[in-house]
């Protein structure tokens, strides 16, 4: 389960790169009930999405020549520099060298050996997202990759992840990951073969963030009304919930889930 009691290797930040910051802000604020806040001109155009005053994600303008629209997951590290070294040693690529963001923290960006982008956040005064695992916030992530076993070996070498195979109907298993030593209750992501979803496979491997919603069907329909695309229509997953895979009007991919059984208590408790 995601929690704001961040551990090494767990997702602790998320941001969106879009060619149209204003249009993206309008879409997500209407879809999830977020508000958009600009920290000011000194932030270089980087803005924040918030839910009841708590940060749900960051957002920035990314011109088409600088890359495709998309969401980037950040994983916590005690040292962005050490993480960058492990990424390179493991066959990944450092696409943006470690750098300080004022006193907020230190970050670096990478691609894994399959070409999937991700990043790290070494907390300073900003520990990470202010809310997760609640309606309208990040609650899960999924790596769609050609070879989950190789991907797991890479990320384990970088972040020390443990894995846990969750049984699913039909006798198969779903490979999940969690911070080292934290146990299966701390699982935060799944690793799945890219070819299991032909629609998504056509666009190559990627990290897919999931956002909790109260009604998957209504949210998917609203995303279409707002100019987005439903890539995978709502479907029930036994003992998990009802999910749909969506893209915003600019092509950034994400998923929504109406979880079958909500955990008791607040996931963000101290």
mmCIF file of C-alpha atoms in Angstrom, residues 14-133:
data_model
loop_
_atom_site.group_PDB
_atom_site.id
_atom_site.type_symbol
_atom_site.label_atom_id
_atom_site.label_comp_id
_atom_site.label_asym_id
_atom_site.label_seq_id
_atom_site.Cartn_x
_atom_site.Cartn_y
_atom_site.Cartn_z
ATOM 1 C CA UNK A 14 4.787 12.112 -9.546
ATOM 2 C CA UNK A 15 4.656 14.713 -12.255
ATOM 3 C CA UNK A 16 3.138 15.318 -15.647
ATOM 4 C CA UNK A 17 4.869 16.702 -18.706
ATOM 5 C CA UNK A 18 2.405 18.235 -21.163
ATOM 6 C CA UNK A 19 2.634 20.506 -24.211
ATOM 7 C CA UNK A 20 -0.282 22.552 -22.845
ATOM 8 C CA UNK A 21 -0.056 23.213 -19.118
ATOM 9 C CA UNK A 22 -3.301 25.174 -19.012
ATOM 10 C CA UNK A 23 -5.235 22.540 -20.931
ATOM 11 C CA UNK A 24 -3.808 19.726 -18.845
ATOM 12 C CA UNK A 25 -4.618 21.570 -15.623
ATOM 13 C CA UNK A 26 -8.196 22.067 -16.774
ATOM 14 C CA UNK A 27 -8.570 18.380 -17.668
ATOM 15 C CA UNK A 28 -7.226 16.919 -14.423
ATOM 16 C CA UNK A 29 -8.848 19.474 -12.156
ATOM 17 C CA UNK A 30 -12.229 18.715 -13.729
ATOM 18 C CA UNK A 31 -11.625 14.970 -13.683
ATOM 19 C CA UNK A 32 -10.292 14.503 -10.139
ATOM 20 C CA UNK A 33 -11.410 17.649 -8.339
ATOM 21 C CA UNK A 34 -7.845 18.896 -8.070
ATOM 22 C CA UNK A 35 -6.799 22.525 -7.927
ATOM 23 C CA UNK A 36 -3.759 23.938 -9.707
ATOM 24 C CA UNK A 37 -1.228 26.105 -7.919
ATOM 25 C CA UNK A 38 1.774 27.861 -9.384
ATOM 26 C CA UNK A 39 4.628 28.380 -6.896
ATOM 27 C CA UNK A 40 5.554 31.545 -8.782
ATOM 28 C CA UNK A 41 7.866 32.643 -11.590
ATOM 29 C CA UNK A 42 10.952 31.362 -9.786
ATOM 30 C CA UNK A 43 9.629 27.800 -10.310
ATOM 31 C CA UNK A 44 10.193 28.103 -14.048
ATOM 32 C CA UNK A 45 6.625 27.214 -14.948
ATOM 33 C CA UNK A 46 6.471 24.126 -12.739
ATOM 34 C CA UNK A 47 3.101 23.878 -11.015
ATOM 35 C CA UNK A 48 1.369 21.695 -8.452
ATOM 36 C CA UNK A 49 -1.899 19.806 -8.412
ATOM 37 C CA UNK A 50 -3.550 19.735 -5.006
ATOM 38 C CA UNK A 51 -6.469 18.026 -3.312
ATOM 39 C CA UNK A 52 -7.782 19.792 -0.229
ATOM 40 C CA UNK A 53 -4.491 21.646 0.034
ATOM 41 C CA UNK A 54 -2.323 18.510 -0.215
ATOM 42 C CA UNK A 55 -0.084 17.916 -3.215
ATOM 43 C CA UNK A 56 -1.185 15.103 -5.547
ATOM 44 C CA UNK A 57 1.296 15.698 -8.388
ATOM 45 C CA UNK A 58 3.498 18.191 -10.170
ATOM 46 C CA UNK A 59 3.034 19.447 -13.716
ATOM 47 C CA UNK A 60 5.206 21.262 -16.234
ATOM 48 C CA UNK A 61 5.195 22.288 -19.871
ATOM 49 C CA UNK A 62 7.186 19.957 -22.125
ATOM 50 C CA UNK A 63 7.350 21.155 -25.751
ATOM 51 C CA UNK A 64 6.911 18.394 -28.374
ATOM 52 C CA UNK A 65 10.560 18.635 -29.401
ATOM 53 C CA UNK A 66 11.640 17.791 -25.853
ATOM 54 C CA UNK A 67 9.579 14.638 -25.477
ATOM 55 C CA UNK A 68 6.169 13.024 -25.572
ATOM 56 C CA UNK A 69 3.506 13.924 -22.995
ATOM 57 C CA UNK A 70 3.513 11.593 -20.034
ATOM 58 C CA UNK A 71 3.590 10.920 -16.314
ATOM 59 C CA UNK A 72 6.897 10.327 -14.502
ATOM 60 C CA UNK A 73 7.163 8.361 -11.270
ATOM 61 C CA UNK A 74 9.856 9.291 -8.740
ATOM 62 C CA UNK A 75 11.202 6.783 -6.220
ATOM 63 C CA UNK A 76 12.703 7.781 -2.910
ATOM 64 C CA UNK A 77 16.451 7.612 -2.440
ATOM 65 C CA UNK A 78 18.761 8.724 0.371
ATOM 66 C CA UNK A 79 21.236 9.794 -2.333
ATOM 67 C CA UNK A 80 20.266 10.718 -5.880
ATOM 68 C CA UNK A 81 23.942 10.553 -6.846
ATOM 69 C CA UNK A 82 24.337 6.983 -5.603
ATOM 70 C CA UNK A 83 21.107 6.019 -7.356
ATOM 71 C CA UNK A 84 22.404 7.470 -10.623
ATOM 72 C CA UNK A 85 25.535 5.348 -10.297
ATOM 73 C CA UNK A 86 23.504 2.190 -9.704
ATOM 74 C CA UNK A 87 21.271 2.957 -12.690
ATOM 75 C CA UNK A 88 24.304 3.246 -14.969
ATOM 76 C CA UNK A 89 25.915 0.132 -13.488
ATOM 77 C CA UNK A 90 22.686 -1.809 -14.050
ATOM 78 C CA UNK A 91 22.411 -0.967 -17.732
ATOM 79 C CA UNK A 92 20.066 2.009 -17.482
ATOM 80 C CA UNK A 93 20.722 5.556 -18.674
ATOM 81 C CA UNK A 94 21.011 8.769 -16.698
ATOM 82 C CA UNK A 95 19.033 11.244 -18.800
ATOM 83 C CA UNK A 96 19.237 14.135 -16.330
ATOM 84 C CA UNK A 97 22.131 14.282 -13.918
ATOM 85 C CA UNK A 98 21.470 14.716 -10.173
ATOM 86 C CA UNK A 99 20.656 18.310 -9.284
ATOM 87 C CA UNK A 100 19.354 20.229 -6.291
ATOM 88 C CA UNK A 101 15.912 21.838 -6.392
ATOM 89 C CA UNK A 102 16.608 24.701 -3.967
ATOM 90 C CA UNK A 103 16.429 23.180 -0.486
ATOM 91 C CA UNK A 104 13.425 21.049 -1.419
ATOM 92 C CA UNK A 105 15.439 18.006 -2.429
ATOM 93 C CA UNK A 106 17.690 16.507 -5.067
ATOM 94 C CA UNK A 107 16.491 14.747 -8.198
ATOM 95 C CA UNK A 108 17.745 12.816 -11.220
ATOM 96 C CA UNK A 109 16.020 11.270 -14.250
ATOM 97 C CA UNK A 110 16.700 7.942 -15.937
ATOM 98 C CA UNK A 111 15.558 5.283 -18.360
ATOM 99 C CA UNK A 112 15.726 1.605 -17.487
ATOM 100 C CA UNK A 113 17.304 -0.954 -19.869
ATOM 101 C CA UNK A 114 13.976 -1.284 -21.736
ATOM 102 C CA UNK A 115 13.834 2.478 -22.288
ATOM 103 C CA UNK A 116 11.191 3.282 -19.655
ATOM 104 C CA UNK A 117 11.556 6.666 -17.993
ATOM 105 C CA UNK A 118 11.540 7.158 -14.232
ATOM 106 C CA UNK A 119 13.178 9.432 -11.682
ATOM 107 C CA UNK A 120 14.369 9.643 -8.103
ATOM 108 C CA UNK A 121 13.670 12.180 -5.373
ATOM 109 C CA UNK A 122 16.048 12.643 -2.447
ATOM 110 C CA UNK A 123 13.933 14.583 0.055
ATOM 111 C CA UNK A 124 15.043 17.866 1.533
ATOM 112 C CA UNK A 125 12.416 20.132 3.007
ATOM 113 C CA UNK A 126 9.881 18.524 0.636
ATOM 114 C CA UNK A 127 9.400 14.908 1.664
ATOM 115 C CA UNK A 128 7.113 14.071 -1.259
ATOM 116 C CA UNK A 129 3.456 13.950 -2.215
ATOM 117 C CA UNK A 130 1.052 15.183 0.429
ATOM 118 C CA UNK A 131 -1.637 12.585 -0.234
ATOM 119 C CA UNK A 132 -1.726 9.076 -1.698
ATOM 120 C CA UNK A 133 -4.084 6.108 -1.591
#
